[in-house]
């Protein structure tokens, strides 16, 4: 059981944790993709420290099944956890935008041009850091795609828990957060640019931005206030239901 810090009561500790969970929300930081620019050195250093700390905390997410040993526990990224984080700070986000722009210009009416016209480019320009989070599937059958078997369901759930932990840790540190499915960032060619192994699958692109990040607009999520209350998505099961004899066929 978690113990509060020495300077907090249990009730203060609970209130702080609950507050961060409730306050976490989608907030897209948008900027013209032609205006992507580095953050000031002081802001960049503070952001780097906050993201590094958030990644470390996120690594404590629960997981049940280890990543496939021969497929994923190799090289420098040899952890047993079934997720990986690939971090692009502001200069990397701007460089990625430049690459996407070049692809769109040389290949009109393509996936690249459509991606360039999407909101993703404005989010990349406005963010301070993006963390591409992958989950690590067990090897697929020859020539096939990963199966949604028990192991892989466990891996997806664990990686999702890691993303949520990252969002909460970043929220607590005062960062604006947005969990995106990634759009064109899932593409195998983009994986190649970033040296992400093609046998990993993008679970989400987590955009993190400090208040000081220059932007044209802020945009919230559309579902936050439509989730309803616990009575609409939870059931308390009465023990008497289990004690009753099964209904006859």
Short mmCIF file of the C-alpha atoms (twelve columns), coordinates in Angstrom:
data_MODEL
# 
_entry.id   MODEL 
# 
loop_
_atom_site.group_PDB 
_atom_site.id 
_atom_site.type_symbol 
_atom_site.label_atom_id 
_atom_site.label_alt_id 
_atom_site.label_comp_id 
_atom_site.label_asym_id 
_atom_site.label_seq_id 
_atom_site.Cartn_x 
_atom_site.Cartn_y 
_atom_site.Cartn_z 
_atom_site.pdbx_PDB_model_num 
ATOM 1   C CA . UNK A 1   0.000   0.000   0.000   1 
ATOM 2   C CA . UNK A 2   1.301   3.446   -0.903  1 
ATOM 3   C CA . UNK A 3   2.254   5.653   2.005   1 
ATOM 4   C CA . UNK A 4   1.863   9.440   1.880   1 
ATOM 5   C CA . UNK A 5   5.014   11.576  1.944   1 
ATOM 6   C CA . UNK A 6   6.065   12.492  5.473   1 
ATOM 7   C CA . UNK A 7   4.685   16.020  5.054   1 
ATOM 8   C CA . UNK A 8   1.194   14.890  3.969   1 
ATOM 9   C CA . UNK A 9   -1.754  13.306  5.685   1 
ATOM 10  C CA . UNK A 10  -3.507  10.384  4.039   1 
ATOM 11  C CA . UNK A 11  -6.469  12.588  3.099   1 
ATOM 12  C CA . UNK A 12  -4.193  15.233  1.540   1 
ATOM 13  C CA . UNK A 13  -2.356  12.514  -0.381  1 
ATOM 14  C CA . UNK A 14  -5.621  11.047  -1.720  1 
ATOM 15  C CA . UNK A 15  -6.911  14.495  -2.640  1 
ATOM 16  C CA . UNK A 16  -3.734  15.291  -4.596  1 
ATOM 17  C CA . UNK A 17  -3.824  12.027  -6.559  1 
ATOM 18  C CA . UNK A 18  -7.554  12.325  -7.291  1 
ATOM 19  C CA . UNK A 19  -7.081  15.931  -8.371  1 
ATOM 20  C CA . UNK A 20  -4.412  15.047  -10.952 1 
ATOM 21  C CA . UNK A 21  -6.542  12.225  -12.376 1 
ATOM 22  C CA . UNK A 22  -9.612  14.468  -12.702 1 
ATOM 23  C CA . UNK A 23  -7.691  17.456  -14.073 1 
ATOM 24  C CA . UNK A 24  -5.890  15.493  -16.792 1 
ATOM 25  C CA . UNK A 25  -7.459  16.339  -20.108 1 
ATOM 26  C CA . UNK A 26  -6.720  16.478  -23.800 1 
ATOM 27  C CA . UNK A 27  -5.278  19.849  -24.773 1 
ATOM 28  C CA . UNK A 28  -3.909  20.181  -28.294 1 
ATOM 29  C CA . UNK A 29  -1.369  22.979  -28.642 1 
ATOM 30  C CA . UNK A 30  -1.669  24.184  -32.246 1 
ATOM 31  C CA . UNK A 31  0.698   26.287  -34.323 1 
ATOM 32  C CA . UNK A 32  1.199   26.995  -38.004 1 
ATOM 33  C CA . UNK A 33  3.541   24.219  -39.265 1 
ATOM 34  C CA . UNK A 34  5.592   26.872  -41.027 1 
ATOM 35  C CA . UNK A 35  6.341   28.521  -37.679 1 
ATOM 36  C CA . UNK A 36  7.916   25.586  -35.817 1 
ATOM 37  C CA . UNK A 37  10.789  26.982  -33.763 1 
ATOM 38  C CA . UNK A 38  12.956  25.861  -30.873 1 
ATOM 39  C CA . UNK A 39  11.975  26.745  -27.316 1 
ATOM 40  C CA . UNK A 40  14.173  29.076  -25.308 1 
ATOM 41  C CA . UNK A 41  17.101  27.294  -23.596 1 
ATOM 42  C CA . UNK A 42  15.600  27.722  -20.125 1 
ATOM 43  C CA . UNK A 43  12.165  26.425  -21.136 1 
ATOM 44  C CA . UNK A 44  13.710  23.549  -23.103 1 
ATOM 45  C CA . UNK A 45  15.829  22.538  -20.091 1 
ATOM 46  C CA . UNK A 46  12.829  22.618  -17.730 1 
ATOM 47  C CA . UNK A 47  10.747  20.628  -20.201 1 
ATOM 48  C CA . UNK A 48  13.509  18.040  -20.645 1 
ATOM 49  C CA . UNK A 49  13.687  17.571  -16.881 1 
ATOM 50  C CA . UNK A 50  9.898   17.265  -16.535 1 
ATOM 51  C CA . UNK A 51  9.593   14.766  -19.399 1 
ATOM 52  C CA . UNK A 52  12.525  12.689  -18.123 1 
ATOM 53  C CA . UNK A 53  10.936  12.465  -14.678 1 
ATOM 54  C CA . UNK A 54  7.540   11.631  -16.183 1 
ATOM 55  C CA . UNK A 55  9.029   8.823   -18.291 1 
ATOM 56  C CA . UNK A 56  10.695  7.324   -15.229 1 
ATOM 57  C CA . UNK A 57  7.408   7.345   -13.310 1 
ATOM 58  C CA . UNK A 58  5.491   5.947   -16.294 1 
ATOM 59  C CA . UNK A 59  7.851   2.984   -16.333 1 
ATOM 60  C CA . UNK A 60  6.220   1.749   -13.114 1 
ATOM 61  C CA . UNK A 61  3.010   0.877   -14.970 1 
ATOM 62  C CA . UNK A 62  1.787   -2.691  -14.334 1 
ATOM 63  C CA . UNK A 63  2.426   -5.481  -16.810 1 
ATOM 64  C CA . UNK A 64  1.608   -9.165  -16.640 1 
ATOM 65  C CA . UNK A 65  3.466   -10.759 -19.558 1 
ATOM 66  C CA . UNK A 66  7.072   -9.929  -20.503 1 
ATOM 67  C CA . UNK A 67  7.947   -8.857  -24.019 1 
ATOM 68  C CA . UNK A 68  8.982   -11.732 -26.292 1 
ATOM 69  C CA . UNK A 69  12.630  -12.355 -25.407 1 
ATOM 70  C CA . UNK A 70  14.164  -13.174 -28.798 1 
ATOM 71  C CA . UNK A 71  12.104  -10.563 -30.659 1 
ATOM 72  C CA . UNK A 72  12.190  -7.550  -28.368 1 
ATOM 73  C CA . UNK A 73  14.603  -7.977  -25.444 1 
ATOM 74  C CA . UNK A 74  17.681  -7.205  -27.514 1 
ATOM 75  C CA . UNK A 75  20.206  -4.394  -27.883 1 
ATOM 76  C CA . UNK A 76  20.041  -1.331  -25.667 1 
ATOM 77  C CA . UNK A 77  16.253  -1.487  -25.296 1 
ATOM 78  C CA . UNK A 78  16.200  -4.925  -23.692 1 
ATOM 79  C CA . UNK A 79  13.690  -4.381  -20.893 1 
ATOM 80  C CA . UNK A 80  11.063  -7.037  -20.243 1 
ATOM 81  C CA . UNK A 81  8.276   -4.422  -20.333 1 
ATOM 82  C CA . UNK A 82  6.033   -4.748  -23.425 1 
ATOM 83  C CA . UNK A 83  6.282   -1.076  -24.430 1 
ATOM 84  C CA . UNK A 84  8.922   1.346   -25.670 1 
ATOM 85  C CA . UNK A 85  9.104   5.161   -25.586 1 
ATOM 86  C CA . UNK A 86  10.735  7.113   -28.434 1 
ATOM 87  C CA . UNK A 87  11.193  10.767  -27.529 1 
ATOM 88  C CA . UNK A 88  11.416  13.686  -29.947 1 
ATOM 89  C CA . UNK A 89  12.219  17.026  -28.356 1 
ATOM 90  C CA . UNK A 90  11.424  20.311  -30.077 1 
ATOM 91  C CA . UNK A 91  14.268  20.270  -32.649 1 
ATOM 92  C CA . UNK A 92  13.292  16.713  -33.587 1 
ATOM 93  C CA . UNK A 93  9.632   17.700  -33.984 1 
ATOM 94  C CA . UNK A 94  10.628  20.520  -36.346 1 
ATOM 95  C CA . UNK A 95  12.945  18.203  -38.299 1 
ATOM 96  C CA . UNK A 96  10.134  15.668  -38.623 1 
ATOM 97  C CA . UNK A 97  7.846   18.410  -39.921 1 
ATOM 98  C CA . UNK A 98  10.467  19.334  -42.522 1 
ATOM 99  C CA . UNK A 99  10.636  15.701  -43.666 1 
ATOM 100 C CA . UNK A 100 6.843   15.452  -43.900 1 
ATOM 101 C CA . UNK A 101 6.701   18.725  -45.852 1 
ATOM 102 C CA . UNK A 102 9.289   17.475  -48.340 1 
ATOM 103 C CA . UNK A 103 7.401   14.215  -48.846 1 
ATOM 104 C CA . UNK A 104 4.135   16.080  -49.409 1 
ATOM 105 C CA . UNK A 105 5.706   18.456  -51.913 1 
ATOM 106 C CA . UNK A 106 7.336   15.715  -53.977 1 
ATOM 107 C CA . UNK A 107 4.338   13.348  -53.811 1 
ATOM 108 C CA . UNK A 108 1.110   15.329  -54.281 1 
ATOM 109 C CA . UNK A 109 -2.188  13.506  -53.834 1 
ATOM 110 C CA . UNK A 110 -0.534  10.879  -51.628 1 
ATOM 111 C CA . UNK A 111 -0.644  9.763   -48.022 1 
ATOM 112 C CA . UNK A 112 2.040   12.380  -47.399 1 
ATOM 113 C CA . UNK A 113 0.070   15.286  -48.833 1 
ATOM 114 C CA . UNK A 114 -3.025  14.192  -46.918 1 
ATOM 115 C CA . UNK A 115 -0.994  13.979  -43.709 1 
ATOM 116 C CA . UNK A 116 0.426   17.443  -44.352 1 
ATOM 117 C CA . UNK A 117 -3.099  18.846  -44.605 1 
ATOM 118 C CA . UNK A 118 -4.159  17.155  -41.346 1 
ATOM 119 C CA . UNK A 119 -4.151  18.711  -37.883 1 
ATOM 120 C CA . UNK A 120 -1.137  16.584  -36.968 1 
ATOM 121 C CA . UNK A 121 1.276   19.090  -38.516 1 
ATOM 122 C CA . UNK A 122 -0.135  21.917  -36.376 1 
ATOM 123 C CA . UNK A 123 0.154   19.754  -33.259 1 
ATOM 124 C CA . UNK A 124 3.754   18.821  -34.077 1 
ATOM 125 C CA . UNK A 125 4.575   22.486  -34.560 1 
ATOM 126 C CA . UNK A 126 2.961   23.504  -31.272 1 
ATOM 127 C CA . UNK A 127 4.241   20.737  -29.039 1 
ATOM 128 C CA . UNK A 128 7.366   20.813  -26.935 1 
ATOM 129 C CA . UNK A 129 8.034   17.073  -26.954 1 
ATOM 130 C CA . UNK A 130 6.325   14.063  -28.494 1 
ATOM 131 C CA . UNK A 131 6.697   10.580  -27.013 1 
ATOM 132 C CA . UNK A 132 5.916   7.851   -29.531 1 
ATOM 133 C CA . UNK A 133 4.782   4.850   -27.508 1 
ATOM 134 C CA . UNK A 134 4.843   1.404   -29.078 1 
ATOM 135 C CA . UNK A 135 3.586   -1.933  -27.838 1 
ATOM 136 C CA . UNK A 136 5.570   -5.090  -28.535 1 
ATOM 137 C CA . UNK A 137 3.552   -7.920  -30.101 1 
ATOM 138 C CA . UNK A 138 4.576   -11.529 -29.934 1 
ATOM 139 C CA . UNK A 139 5.897   -12.777 -33.298 1 
ATOM 140 C CA . UNK A 140 3.210   -13.033 -35.959 1 
ATOM 141 C CA . UNK A 141 2.664   -16.153 -38.076 1 
ATOM 142 C CA . UNK A 142 4.871   -16.204 -41.160 1 
ATOM 143 C CA . UNK A 143 3.686   -13.501 -43.525 1 
ATOM 144 C CA . UNK A 144 0.834   -12.527 -41.217 1 
ATOM 145 C CA . UNK A 145 -0.079  -9.824  -38.760 1 
ATOM 146 C CA . UNK A 146 0.063   -10.110 -34.958 1 
ATOM 147 C CA . UNK A 147 -2.859  -12.042 -33.521 1 
ATOM 148 C CA . UNK A 148 -5.067  -10.564 -30.813 1 
ATOM 149 C CA . UNK A 149 -4.256  -13.466 -28.524 1 
ATOM 150 C CA . UNK A 150 -4.084  -13.388 -24.735 1 
ATOM 151 C CA . UNK A 151 -0.421  -12.357 -24.640 1 
ATOM 152 C CA . UNK A 152 -0.909  -9.472  -27.044 1 
ATOM 153 C CA . UNK A 153 -4.015  -8.267  -25.240 1 
ATOM 154 C CA . UNK A 154 -1.901  -8.169  -22.080 1 
ATOM 155 C CA . UNK A 155 0.828   -6.218  -23.918 1 
ATOM 156 C CA . UNK A 156 -1.649  -3.634  -25.246 1 
ATOM 157 C CA . UNK A 157 -3.206  -3.198  -21.805 1 
ATOM 158 C CA . UNK A 158 0.199   -2.745  -20.176 1 
ATOM 159 C CA . UNK A 159 1.383   -0.221  -22.759 1 
ATOM 160 C CA . UNK A 160 -1.893  1.689   -22.347 1 
ATOM 161 C CA . UNK A 161 -1.312  1.791   -18.584 1 
ATOM 162 C CA . UNK A 162 2.173   3.183   -19.259 1 
ATOM 163 C CA . UNK A 163 0.704   5.920   -21.471 1 
ATOM 164 C CA . UNK A 164 -1.867  6.852   -18.819 1 
ATOM 165 C CA . UNK A 165 0.871   6.967   -16.185 1 
ATOM 166 C CA . UNK A 166 2.923   9.216   -18.470 1 
ATOM 167 C CA . UNK A 167 -0.048  11.547  -18.979 1 
ATOM 168 C CA . UNK A 168 -0.704  11.795  -15.240 1 
ATOM 169 C CA . UNK A 169 2.943   12.368  -14.374 1 
ATOM 170 C CA . UNK A 170 3.163   15.103  -17.011 1 
ATOM 171 C CA . UNK A 171 -0.109  16.669  -15.837 1 
ATOM 172 C CA . UNK A 172 1.209   16.814  -12.269 1 
ATOM 173 C CA . UNK A 173 4.272   18.675  -13.581 1 
ATOM 174 C CA . UNK A 174 2.153   21.315  -15.269 1 
ATOM 175 C CA . UNK A 175 2.426   20.124  -18.878 1 
ATOM 176 C CA . UNK A 176 -0.350  20.209  -21.449 1 
ATOM 177 C CA . UNK A 177 -0.982  16.713  -22.784 1 
ATOM 178 C CA . UNK A 178 -2.609  15.051  -25.774 1 
ATOM 179 C CA . UNK A 179 -2.706  11.316  -26.553 1 
ATOM 180 C CA . UNK A 180 -3.117  10.866  -30.317 1 
ATOM 181 C CA . UNK A 181 -3.319  7.676   -32.344 1 
ATOM 182 C CA . UNK A 182 -0.489  9.163   -34.415 1 
ATOM 183 C CA . UNK A 183 -1.853  9.297   -37.950 1 
ATOM 184 C CA . UNK A 184 1.018   9.124   -40.463 1 
ATOM 185 C CA . UNK A 185 3.457   8.593   -37.571 1 
ATOM 186 C CA . UNK A 186 2.334   4.926   -37.607 1 
ATOM 187 C CA . UNK A 187 3.675   4.540   -41.139 1 
ATOM 188 C CA . UNK A 188 6.530   2.077   -41.658 1 
ATOM 189 C CA . UNK A 189 8.531   4.738   -43.513 1 
ATOM 190 C CA . UNK A 190 8.293   7.117   -40.560 1 
ATOM 191 C CA . UNK A 191 9.384   4.268   -38.297 1 
ATOM 192 C CA . UNK A 192 12.395  3.902   -40.572 1 
ATOM 193 C CA . UNK A 193 13.285  7.594   -40.295 1 
ATOM 194 C CA . UNK A 194 13.183  7.325   -36.506 1 
ATOM 195 C CA . UNK A 195 14.891  3.911   -36.279 1 
ATOM 196 C CA . UNK A 196 11.859  2.331   -34.621 1 
ATOM 197 C CA . UNK A 197 11.798  -1.428  -35.319 1 
ATOM 198 C CA . UNK A 198 9.087   -2.373  -37.783 1 
ATOM 199 C CA . UNK A 199 7.948   -5.263  -35.547 1 
ATOM 200 C CA . UNK A 200 6.635   -2.763  -32.993 1 
ATOM 201 C CA . UNK A 201 3.204   -1.107  -33.240 1 
ATOM 202 C CA . UNK A 202 2.443   2.504   -32.405 1 
ATOM 203 C CA . UNK A 203 -0.065  2.716   -29.575 1 
ATOM 204 C CA . UNK A 204 -0.039  6.482   -29.422 1 
ATOM 205 C CA . UNK A 205 1.820   9.721   -29.892 1 
ATOM 206 C CA . UNK A 206 1.831   11.622  -26.603 1 
ATOM 207 C CA . UNK A 207 2.306   15.361  -27.138 1 
ATOM 208 C CA . UNK A 208 3.618   17.324  -24.162 1 
ATOM 209 C CA . UNK A 209 3.894   21.109  -24.076 1 
ATOM 210 C CA . UNK A 210 4.730   23.675  -21.389 1 
ATOM 211 C CA . UNK A 211 2.631   26.783  -20.915 1 
ATOM 212 C CA . UNK A 212 5.436   28.810  -22.490 1 
ATOM 213 C CA . UNK A 213 5.282   26.985  -25.838 1 
ATOM 214 C CA . UNK A 214 4.305   29.489  -28.580 1 
ATOM 215 C CA . UNK A 215 0.943   28.624  -30.110 1 
ATOM 216 C CA . UNK A 216 -1.892  29.945  -32.243 1 
ATOM 217 C CA . UNK A 217 -4.675  28.057  -30.488 1 
ATOM 218 C CA . UNK A 218 -5.525  25.494  -27.816 1 
ATOM 219 C CA . UNK A 219 -8.112  22.813  -28.510 1 
ATOM 220 C CA . UNK A 220 -9.669  20.442  -25.985 1 
ATOM 221 C CA . UNK A 221 -11.051 16.956  -26.532 1 
ATOM 222 C CA . UNK A 222 -14.658 16.404  -27.572 1 
ATOM 223 C CA . UNK A 223 -15.606 13.533  -25.226 1 
ATOM 224 C CA . UNK A 224 -14.446 14.676  -21.781 1 
ATOM 225 C CA . UNK A 225 -17.853 15.910  -20.584 1 
ATOM 226 C CA . UNK A 226 -19.885 13.158  -22.246 1 
ATOM 227 C CA . UNK A 227 -18.677 10.157  -20.239 1 
ATOM 228 C CA . UNK A 228 -21.464 10.218  -17.669 1 
ATOM 229 C CA . UNK A 229 -21.135 9.120   -14.064 1 
ATOM 230 C CA . UNK A 230 -20.285 5.774   -12.467 1 
ATOM 231 C CA . UNK A 231 -23.931 4.675   -12.560 1 
ATOM 232 C CA . UNK A 232 -23.684 4.670   -16.357 1 
ATOM 233 C CA . UNK A 233 -20.575 2.481   -16.657 1 
ATOM 234 C CA . UNK A 234 -20.248 0.414   -13.491 1 
ATOM 235 C CA . UNK A 235 -22.284 -2.308  -11.789 1 
ATOM 236 C CA . UNK A 236 -22.131 -3.387  -8.139  1 
ATOM 237 C CA . UNK A 237 -22.923 -7.107  -8.128  1 
ATOM 238 C CA . UNK A 238 -24.959 -8.374  -5.210  1 
ATOM 239 C CA . UNK A 239 -23.605 -11.557 -3.644  1 
ATOM 240 C CA . UNK A 240 -27.163 -12.889 -3.574  1 
ATOM 241 C CA . UNK A 241 -27.015 -13.138 -7.342  1 
ATOM 242 C CA . UNK A 242 -24.253 -15.724 -7.008  1 
ATOM 243 C CA . UNK A 243 -26.017 -17.579 -4.227  1 
ATOM 244 C CA . UNK A 244 -29.182 -18.076 -6.259  1 
ATOM 245 C CA . UNK A 245 -29.521 -21.407 -8.081  1 
ATOM 246 C CA . UNK A 246 -28.925 -21.267 -11.844 1 
ATOM 247 C CA . UNK A 247 -32.002 -20.846 -13.965 1 
ATOM 248 C CA . UNK A 248 -33.349 -24.010 -15.548 1 
ATOM 249 C CA . UNK A 249 -32.897 -24.418 -19.298 1 
# 
